[in-house]
Amino acid sequence: MTLKNRIALVTGAGSGIGKEICRQLAEHGARVAALDLDLAAAERTAQAVGGDALALSGNVADEAQMAAAIARTVAQFGLRDIAVNAAGVGMSADMVDTTLAQWQRVMDVCLTGVFVSARAQAAQMLAQGDGGVIVNIASTNSQQAGEGLSAYCAAKAGVDMLTKVAALELAPHGIRVLAVGPGLTDTPMVARLLANPVARAEFLSNIPLARPAQPADIAAMVAFLCSDLAGYV
């Protein structure tokens, strides 16, 4: 499996799953642009990846900022053919206690951010005319409801359907659009949850392997899907 001479833009690259995706894509030969709202975090990822990795700062739900990030990636590396949308945010509250501001923040990052990013990425790939692959990070919560997760579950379910529609529309142009749905993954976003013995035991009781995923587990699937081995997926 090789991604040699491929160019990848990864959002949410400052930590967790996004950071590990950057590392593995680079390990398989891709040149990586790591984008995060936190520029310092993106720079740390780029330094960890090494080589000529590019650090970018941007709000994934902002059209102008995503357009600028894509333009800078193209200017730095040339044509782009891999995009991974891993930016996400979580919050937990019963639906009746969830404020509109909390709901909107999750939607802005987890759903609108994927739409804005994927639309801009697809437009660039269409303009290039050489195909490509877009991978959106969804969640098992797109299929499985969780108490206290009304906004997150709804947003990730939207990512699933957005991915399916985009896949249908873009496949004739040689652009594959896919989603990966991680379950409980050991990242900074869930560190507090995993530190609670009762919550940890409850989550693990629902996982056949009886352990949370590691970011490397998810990144390995993404790297495979970006490769020619998954060319018919």
PDB file of C-alpha atoms in Angstrom:
ATOM      1  CA  MET A   1       0.000   0.000   0.000  1.00  0.00           C
ATOM      2  CA  THR A   2       1.486   3.297  -1.045  1.00  0.00           C
ATOM      3  CA  LEU A   3       0.399   6.924  -1.132  1.00  0.00           C
ATOM      4  CA  LYS A   4       3.608   8.101  -2.754  1.00  0.00           C
ATOM      5  CA  ASN A   5       3.260  11.392  -4.623  1.00  0.00           C
ATOM      6  CA  ARG A   6      -0.245  11.949  -3.189  1.00  0.00           C
ATOM      7  CA  ILE A   7      -1.220  15.250  -1.552  1.00  0.00           C
ATOM      8  CA  ALA A   8      -3.501  15.185   1.501  1.00  0.00           C
ATOM      9  CA  LEU A   9      -5.327  17.912   3.413  1.00  0.00           C
ATOM     10  CA  VAL A  10      -6.503  16.800   6.871  1.00  0.00           C
ATOM     11  CA  THR A  11      -8.807  18.898   9.057  1.00  0.00           C
ATOM     12  CA  GLY A  12      -8.914  18.528  12.824  1.00  0.00           C
ATOM     13  CA  ALA A  13      -5.248  17.637  12.581  1.00  0.00           C
ATOM     14  CA  GLY A  14      -4.108  19.141  15.864  1.00  0.00           C
ATOM     15  CA  SER A  15      -4.787  16.131  18.068  1.00  0.00           C
ATOM     16  CA  GLY A  16      -6.371  12.713  18.401  1.00  0.00           C
ATOM     17  CA  ILE A  17      -7.572  10.916  15.301  1.00  0.00           C
ATOM     18  CA  GLY A  18      -6.716  13.762  12.917  1.00  0.00           C
ATOM     19  CA  LYS A  19      -3.125  13.970  14.110  1.00  0.00           C
ATOM     20  CA  GLU A  20      -2.617  10.220  13.738  1.00  0.00           C
ATOM     21  CA  ILE A  21      -4.176  10.271  10.276  1.00  0.00           C
ATOM     22  CA  CYS A  22      -1.585  12.859   9.240  1.00  0.00           C
ATOM     23  CA  ARG A  23       1.204  10.680  10.603  1.00  0.00           C
ATOM     24  CA  GLN A  24       0.052   7.520   8.854  1.00  0.00           C
ATOM     25  CA  LEU A  25      -0.670   9.175   5.518  1.00  0.00           C
ATOM     26  CA  ALA A  26       2.842  10.621   5.577  1.00  0.00           C
ATOM     27  CA  GLU A  27       4.264   7.248   6.619  1.00  0.00           C
ATOM     28  CA  HIS A  28       2.738   5.758   3.466  1.00  0.00           C
ATOM     29  CA  GLY A  29       4.305   8.466   1.313  1.00  0.00           C
ATOM     30  CA  ALA A  30       1.764  11.302   1.115  1.00  0.00           C
ATOM     31  CA  ARG A  31       2.666  14.943   1.520  1.00  0.00           C
ATOM     32  CA  VAL A  32       0.404  16.365   4.220  1.00  0.00           C
ATOM     33  CA  ALA A  33      -1.246  19.695   4.995  1.00  0.00           C
ATOM     34  CA  ALA A  34      -2.456  19.651   8.610  1.00  0.00           C
ATOM     35  CA  LEU A  35      -5.288  22.070   9.357  1.00  0.00           C
ATOM     36  CA  ASP A  36      -6.651  22.932  12.790  1.00  0.00           C
ATOM     37  CA  LEU A  37      -8.438  25.867  14.378  1.00  0.00           C
ATOM     38  CA  ASP A  38      -5.452  25.989  16.750  1.00  0.00           C
ATOM     39  CA  LEU A  39      -2.429  26.886  14.607  1.00  0.00           C
ATOM     40  CA  ALA A  40       0.040  25.892  17.344  1.00  0.00           C
ATOM     41  CA  ALA A  41      -1.520  22.414  17.460  1.00  0.00           C
ATOM     42  CA  ALA A  42      -1.335  22.141  13.669  1.00  0.00           C
ATOM     43  CA  GLU A  43       2.313  23.158  13.789  1.00  0.00           C
ATOM     44  CA  ARG A  44       3.052  20.472  16.381  1.00  0.00           C
ATOM     45  CA  THR A  45       1.441  17.898  14.114  1.00  0.00           C
ATOM     46  CA  ALA A  46       3.433  19.093  11.113  1.00  0.00           C
ATOM     47  CA  GLN A  47       6.639  18.896  13.136  1.00  0.00           C
ATOM     48  CA  ALA A  48       5.770  15.377  14.309  1.00  0.00           C
ATOM     49  CA  VAL A  49       5.043  14.299  10.737  1.00  0.00           C
ATOM     50  CA  GLY A  50       8.315  15.803   9.534  1.00  0.00           C
ATOM     51  CA  GLY A  51       9.429  16.358   5.988  1.00  0.00           C
ATOM     52  CA  ASP A  52       7.707  19.257   4.257  1.00  0.00           C
ATOM     53  CA  ALA A  53       4.382  18.905   6.092  1.00  0.00           C
ATOM     54  CA  LEU A  54       2.393  22.144   6.052  1.00  0.00           C
ATOM     55  CA  ALA A  55       0.576  23.585   9.093  1.00  0.00           C
ATOM     56  CA  LEU A  56      -2.608  25.563   8.454  1.00  0.00           C
ATOM     57  CA  SER A  57      -5.125  27.328  10.672  1.00  0.00           C
ATOM     58  CA  GLY A  58      -8.774  27.602   9.727  1.00  0.00           C
ATOM     59  CA  ASN A  59     -12.395  27.299  10.778  1.00  0.00           C
ATOM     60  CA  VAL A  60     -13.864  24.385   8.841  1.00  0.00           C
ATOM     61  CA  ALA A  61     -17.305  26.036   8.765  1.00  0.00           C
ATOM     62  CA  ASP A  62     -15.951  29.254   7.221  1.00  0.00           C
ATOM     63  CA  GLU A  63     -16.070  29.223   3.417  1.00  0.00           C
ATOM     64  CA  ALA A  64     -13.362  31.828   2.922  1.00  0.00           C
ATOM     65  CA  GLN A  65     -10.955  30.203   5.365  1.00  0.00           C
ATOM     66  CA  MET A  66     -11.369  26.756   3.808  1.00  0.00           C
ATOM     67  CA  ALA A  67     -10.902  28.163   0.314  1.00  0.00           C
ATOM     68  CA  ALA A  68      -7.720  29.867   1.483  1.00  0.00           C
ATOM     69  CA  ALA A  69      -6.430  26.660   3.093  1.00  0.00           C
ATOM     70  CA  ILE A  70      -7.002  24.697  -0.095  1.00  0.00           C
ATOM     71  CA  ALA A  71      -5.356  27.401  -2.211  1.00  0.00           C
ATOM     72  CA  ARG A  72      -2.310  27.426   0.054  1.00  0.00           C
ATOM     73  CA  THR A  73      -2.067  23.631  -0.052  1.00  0.00           C
ATOM     74  CA  VAL A  74      -2.182  23.661  -3.854  1.00  0.00           C
ATOM     75  CA  ALA A  75       0.377  26.464  -4.000  1.00  0.00           C
ATOM     76  CA  GLN A  76       2.721  24.542  -1.686  1.00  0.00           C
ATOM     77  CA  PHE A  77       2.381  21.049  -3.122  1.00  0.00           C
ATOM     78  CA  GLY A  78       0.603  21.267  -6.454  1.00  0.00           C
ATOM     79  CA  LEU A  79      -2.465  19.198  -7.248  1.00  0.00           C
ATOM     80  CA  ARG A  80      -4.464  17.741  -4.376  1.00  0.00           C
ATOM     81  CA  ASP A  81      -6.137  14.329  -4.413  1.00  0.00           C
ATOM     82  CA  ILE A  82      -6.819  13.319  -0.766  1.00  0.00           C
ATOM     83  CA  ALA A  83      -8.969  15.147   1.767  1.00  0.00           C
ATOM     84  CA  VAL A  84      -9.846  13.908   5.256  1.00  0.00           C
ATOM     85  CA  ASN A  85     -12.400  15.788   7.339  1.00  0.00           C
ATOM     86  CA  ALA A  86     -11.682  14.881  10.959  1.00  0.00           C
ATOM     87  CA  ALA A  87     -12.518  18.120  12.772  1.00  0.00           C
ATOM     88  CA  GLY A  88     -15.054  17.510  15.520  1.00  0.00           C
ATOM     89  CA  VAL A  89     -16.329  18.661  18.878  1.00  0.00           C
ATOM     90  CA  GLY A  90     -18.463  17.011  21.526  1.00  0.00           C
ATOM     91  CA  MET A  91     -20.746  17.984  24.372  1.00  0.00           C
ATOM     92  CA  SER A  92     -23.115  16.065  26.622  1.00  0.00           C
ATOM     93  CA  ALA A  93     -26.458  17.177  28.050  1.00  0.00           C
ATOM     94  CA  ASP A  94     -30.007  15.867  27.995  1.00  0.00           C
ATOM     95  CA  MET A  95     -31.924  17.235  25.023  1.00  0.00           C
ATOM     96  CA  VAL A  96     -34.160  19.413  27.244  1.00  0.00           C
ATOM     97  CA  ASP A  97     -31.059  20.929  28.838  1.00  0.00           C
ATOM     98  CA  THR A  98     -29.148  21.495  25.585  1.00  0.00           C
ATOM     99  CA  THR A  99     -29.062  25.171  24.688  1.00  0.00           C
ATOM    100  CA  LEU A 100     -29.434  26.348  21.123  1.00  0.00           C
ATOM    101  CA  ALA A 101     -25.894  27.728  21.302  1.00  0.00           C
ATOM    102  CA  GLN A 102     -24.533  24.299  22.316  1.00  0.00           C
ATOM    103  CA  TRP A 103     -26.549  22.595  19.561  1.00  0.00           C
ATOM    104  CA  GLN A 104     -25.340  25.108  16.977  1.00  0.00           C
ATOM    105  CA  ARG A 105     -21.678  24.748  17.950  1.00  0.00           C
ATOM    106  CA  VAL A 106     -21.774  20.966  17.469  1.00  0.00           C
ATOM    107  CA  MET A 107     -23.630  21.351  14.168  1.00  0.00           C
ATOM    108  CA  ASP A 108     -21.240  24.050  12.948  1.00  0.00           C
ATOM    109  CA  VAL A 109     -18.145  21.910  13.471  1.00  0.00           C
ATOM    110  CA  CYS A 110     -19.382  18.350  12.989  1.00  0.00           C
ATOM    111  CA  LEU A 111     -21.855  18.795  10.117  1.00  0.00           C
ATOM    112  CA  THR A 112     -21.655  22.233   8.519  1.00  0.00           C
ATOM    113  CA  GLY A 113     -17.869  22.045   8.765  1.00  0.00           C
ATOM    114  CA  VAL A 114     -17.841  18.766   6.845  1.00  0.00           C
ATOM    115  CA  PHE A 115     -20.187  20.206   4.210  1.00  0.00           C
ATOM    116  CA  VAL A 116     -18.158  23.400   3.719  1.00  0.00           C
ATOM    117  CA  SER A 117     -14.854  21.504   3.669  1.00  0.00           C
ATOM    118  CA  ALA A 118     -15.978  18.662   1.409  1.00  0.00           C
ATOM    119  CA  ARG A 119     -17.682  21.031  -1.024  1.00  0.00           C
ATOM    120  CA  ALA A 120     -14.524  23.111  -1.398  1.00  0.00           C
ATOM    121  CA  GLN A 121     -12.328  20.013  -1.650  1.00  0.00           C
ATOM    122  CA  ALA A 122     -14.586  18.460  -4.288  1.00  0.00           C
ATOM    123  CA  ALA A 123     -14.630  21.686  -6.313  1.00  0.00           C
ATOM    124  CA  GLN A 124     -10.834  21.687  -6.393  1.00  0.00           C
ATOM    125  CA  MET A 125     -10.728  18.030  -7.455  1.00  0.00           C
ATOM    126  CA  LEU A 126     -13.327  18.659 -10.172  1.00  0.00           C
ATOM    127  CA  ALA A 127     -11.292  21.588 -11.475  1.00  0.00           C
ATOM    128  CA  GLN A 128      -8.178  19.405 -11.595  1.00  0.00           C
ATOM    129  CA  GLY A 129     -10.059  16.666 -13.464  1.00  0.00           C
ATOM    130  CA  ASP A 130      -7.976  13.784 -12.096  1.00  0.00           C
ATOM    131  CA  GLY A 131     -10.323  12.359  -9.464  1.00  0.00           C
ATOM    132  CA  GLY A 132      -9.524  11.966  -5.803  1.00  0.00           C
ATOM    133  CA  VAL A 133     -10.849  10.694  -2.496  1.00  0.00           C
ATOM    134  CA  ILE A 134     -12.632  12.457   0.363  1.00  0.00           C
ATOM    135  CA  VAL A 135     -12.964  10.699   3.716  1.00  0.00           C
ATOM    136  CA  ASN A 136     -15.305  12.113   6.345  1.00  0.00           C
ATOM    137  CA  ILE A 137     -14.997  11.035   9.969  1.00  0.00           C
ATOM    138  CA  ALA A 138     -18.478  10.139  11.182  1.00  0.00           C
ATOM    139  CA  SER A 139     -19.166   8.025  14.277  1.00  0.00           C
ATOM    140  CA  THR A 140     -20.966   4.912  15.449  1.00  0.00           C
ATOM    141  CA  ASN A 141     -23.296   7.516  16.979  1.00  0.00           C
ATOM    142  CA  SER A 142     -24.566   8.207  13.481  1.00  0.00           C
ATOM    143  CA  GLN A 143     -26.344   4.864  13.847  1.00  0.00           C
ATOM    144  CA  GLN A 144     -26.524   4.314  17.589  1.00  0.00           C
ATOM    145  CA  ALA A 145     -28.303   6.800  19.840  1.00  0.00           C
ATOM    146  CA  GLY A 146     -26.664   7.858  23.075  1.00  0.00           C
ATOM    147  CA  GLU A 147     -28.253   9.603  26.023  1.00  0.00           C
ATOM    148  CA  GLY A 148     -27.024  13.168  26.328  1.00  0.00           C
ATOM    149  CA  LEU A 149     -25.793  13.216  22.736  1.00  0.00           C
ATOM    150  CA  SER A 150     -28.720  14.653  20.772  1.00  0.00           C
ATOM    151  CA  ALA A 151     -26.628  17.227  18.916  1.00  0.00           C
ATOM    152  CA  TYR A 152     -23.661  14.945  18.296  1.00  0.00           C
ATOM    153  CA  CYS A 153     -25.754  11.985  17.108  1.00  0.00           C
ATOM    154  CA  ALA A 154     -27.830  14.187  14.811  1.00  0.00           C
ATOM    155  CA  ALA A 155     -24.723  15.834  13.338  1.00  0.00           C
ATOM    156  CA  LYS A 156     -22.951  12.537  12.690  1.00  0.00           C
ATOM    157  CA  ALA A 157     -26.064  11.021  11.129  1.00  0.00           C
ATOM    158  CA  GLY A 158     -26.041  14.024   8.823  1.00  0.00           C
ATOM    159  CA  VAL A 159     -22.405  13.324   7.937  1.00  0.00           C
ATOM    160  CA  ASP A 160     -23.366   9.776   6.943  1.00  0.00           C
ATOM    161  CA  MET A 161     -26.107  10.911   4.563  1.00  0.00           C
ATOM    162  CA  LEU A 162     -24.094  13.836   3.199  1.00  0.00           C
ATOM    163  CA  THR A 163     -21.316  11.357   2.399  1.00  0.00           C
ATOM    164  CA  LYS A 164     -23.711   9.051   0.547  1.00  0.00           C
ATOM    165  CA  VAL A 165     -25.153  11.880  -1.550  1.00  0.00           C
ATOM    166  CA  ALA A 166     -21.700  13.259  -2.369  1.00  0.00           C
ATOM    167  CA  ALA A 167     -20.489   9.772  -3.295  1.00  0.00           C
ATOM    168  CA  LEU A 168     -23.324   9.391  -5.809  1.00  0.00           C
ATOM    169  CA  GLU A 169     -22.747  12.813  -7.333  1.00  0.00           C
ATOM    170  CA  LEU A 170     -18.964  12.663  -7.558  1.00  0.00           C
ATOM    171  CA  ALA A 171     -18.313   9.026  -8.515  1.00  0.00           C
ATOM    172  CA  PRO A 172     -18.813   9.752 -12.253  1.00  0.00           C
ATOM    173  CA  HIS A 173     -15.914  12.198 -11.952  1.00  0.00           C
ATOM    174  CA  GLY A 174     -13.576   9.642 -10.384  1.00  0.00           C
ATOM    175  CA  ILE A 175     -13.921  11.114  -6.889  1.00  0.00           C
ATOM    176  CA  ARG A 176     -14.651   8.594  -4.154  1.00  0.00           C
ATOM    177  CA  VAL A 177     -16.396   9.901  -1.020  1.00  0.00           C
ATOM    178  CA  LEU A 178     -16.396   7.726   2.082  1.00  0.00           C
ATOM    179  CA  ALA A 179     -17.095   7.920   5.788  1.00  0.00           C
ATOM    180  CA  VAL A 180     -15.388   6.121   8.655  1.00  0.00           C
ATOM    181  CA  GLY A 181     -17.449   5.705  11.823  1.00  0.00           C
ATOM    182  CA  PRO A 182     -15.195   5.311  14.868  1.00  0.00           C
ATOM    183  CA  GLY A 183     -16.595   4.016  18.114  1.00  0.00           C
ATOM    184  CA  LEU A 184     -15.169   5.030  21.485  1.00  0.00           C
ATOM    185  CA  THR A 185     -11.596   6.138  20.725  1.00  0.00           C
ATOM    186  CA  ASP A 186      -8.902   7.033  23.244  1.00  0.00           C
ATOM    187  CA  THR A 187      -8.425  10.717  22.400  1.00  0.00           C
ATOM    188  CA  PRO A 188      -8.221  13.932  24.438  1.00  0.00           C
ATOM    189  CA  MET A 189     -11.904  14.592  23.639  1.00  0.00           C
ATOM    190  CA  VAL A 190     -13.012  11.568  25.723  1.00  0.00           C
ATOM    191  CA  ALA A 191     -10.204  11.538  28.289  1.00  0.00           C
ATOM    192  CA  ARG A 192     -12.475  12.627  31.136  1.00  0.00           C
ATOM    193  CA  LEU A 193     -15.021   9.960  30.271  1.00  0.00           C
ATOM    194  CA  LEU A 194     -12.419   7.197  30.152  1.00  0.00           C
ATOM    195  CA  ALA A 195     -11.016   8.364  33.489  1.00  0.00           C
ATOM    196  CA  ASN A 196     -14.386   7.653  35.129  1.00  0.00           C
ATOM    197  CA  PRO A 197     -14.378   3.925  36.059  1.00  0.00           C
ATOM    198  CA  VAL A 198     -18.172   3.593  35.952  1.00  0.00           C
ATOM    199  CA  ALA A 199     -18.534   5.327  32.571  1.00  0.00           C
ATOM    200  CA  ARG A 200     -15.551   3.440  31.144  1.00  0.00           C
ATOM    201  CA  ALA A 201     -16.984   0.064  32.200  1.00  0.00           C
ATOM    202  CA  GLU A 202     -20.377   0.927  30.718  1.00  0.00           C
ATOM    203  CA  PHE A 203     -18.880   1.896  27.367  1.00  0.00           C
ATOM    204  CA  LEU A 204     -16.539  -1.097  27.214  1.00  0.00           C
ATOM    205  CA  SER A 205     -19.409  -3.498  27.952  1.00  0.00           C
ATOM    206  CA  ASN A 206     -20.833  -2.522  24.555  1.00  0.00           C
ATOM    207  CA  ILE A 207     -17.574  -3.144  22.649  1.00  0.00           C
ATOM    208  CA  PRO A 208     -16.837  -6.777  21.656  1.00  0.00           C
ATOM    209  CA  LEU A 209     -13.059  -6.249  21.871  1.00  0.00           C
ATOM    210  CA  ALA A 210     -13.550  -4.768  25.371  1.00  0.00           C
ATOM    211  CA  ARG A 211     -11.207  -1.838  24.736  1.00  0.00           C
ATOM    212  CA  PRO A 212     -11.477   1.613  23.222  1.00  0.00           C
ATOM    213  CA  ALA A 213     -10.003   2.125  19.783  1.00  0.00           C
ATOM    214  CA  GLN A 214      -6.665   3.881  19.507  1.00  0.00           C
ATOM    215  CA  PRO A 215      -6.254   6.717  16.993  1.00  0.00           C
ATOM    216  CA  ALA A 216      -3.894   4.432  15.073  1.00  0.00           C
ATOM    217  CA  ASP A 217      -6.735   1.933  14.531  1.00  0.00           C
ATOM    218  CA  ILE A 218      -8.871   4.577  12.856  1.00  0.00           C
ATOM    219  CA  ALA A 219      -6.005   6.142  10.907  1.00  0.00           C
ATOM    220  CA  ALA A 220      -5.050   2.766   9.440  1.00  0.00           C
ATOM    221  CA  MET A 221      -8.538   2.398   7.949  1.00  0.00           C
ATOM    222  CA  VAL A 222      -8.391   5.922   6.542  1.00  0.00           C
ATOM    223  CA  ALA A 223      -4.987   5.289   4.964  1.00  0.00           C
ATOM    224  CA  PHE A 224      -6.314   2.112   3.345  1.00  0.00           C
ATOM    225  CA  LEU A 225      -9.373   3.899   1.972  1.00  0.00           C
ATOM    226  CA  CYS A 226      -7.176   6.615   0.488  1.00  0.00           C
ATOM    227  CA  SER A 227      -5.021   4.056  -1.309  1.00  0.00           C
ATOM    228  CA  ASP A 228      -5.551   2.376  -4.654  1.00  0.00           C
ATOM    229  CA  LEU A 229      -6.284  -0.873  -2.795  1.00  0.00           C
ATOM    230  CA  ALA A 230      -9.689   0.681  -2.014  1.00  0.00           C
ATOM    231  CA  GLY A 231     -10.162   2.028  -5.521  1.00  0.00           C
ATOM    232  CA  TYR A 232     -13.585   0.384  -5.914  1.00  0.00           C
ATOM    233  CA  VAL A 233     -14.899   1.447  -2.503  1.00  0.00           C
TER     234      VAL A 233
END
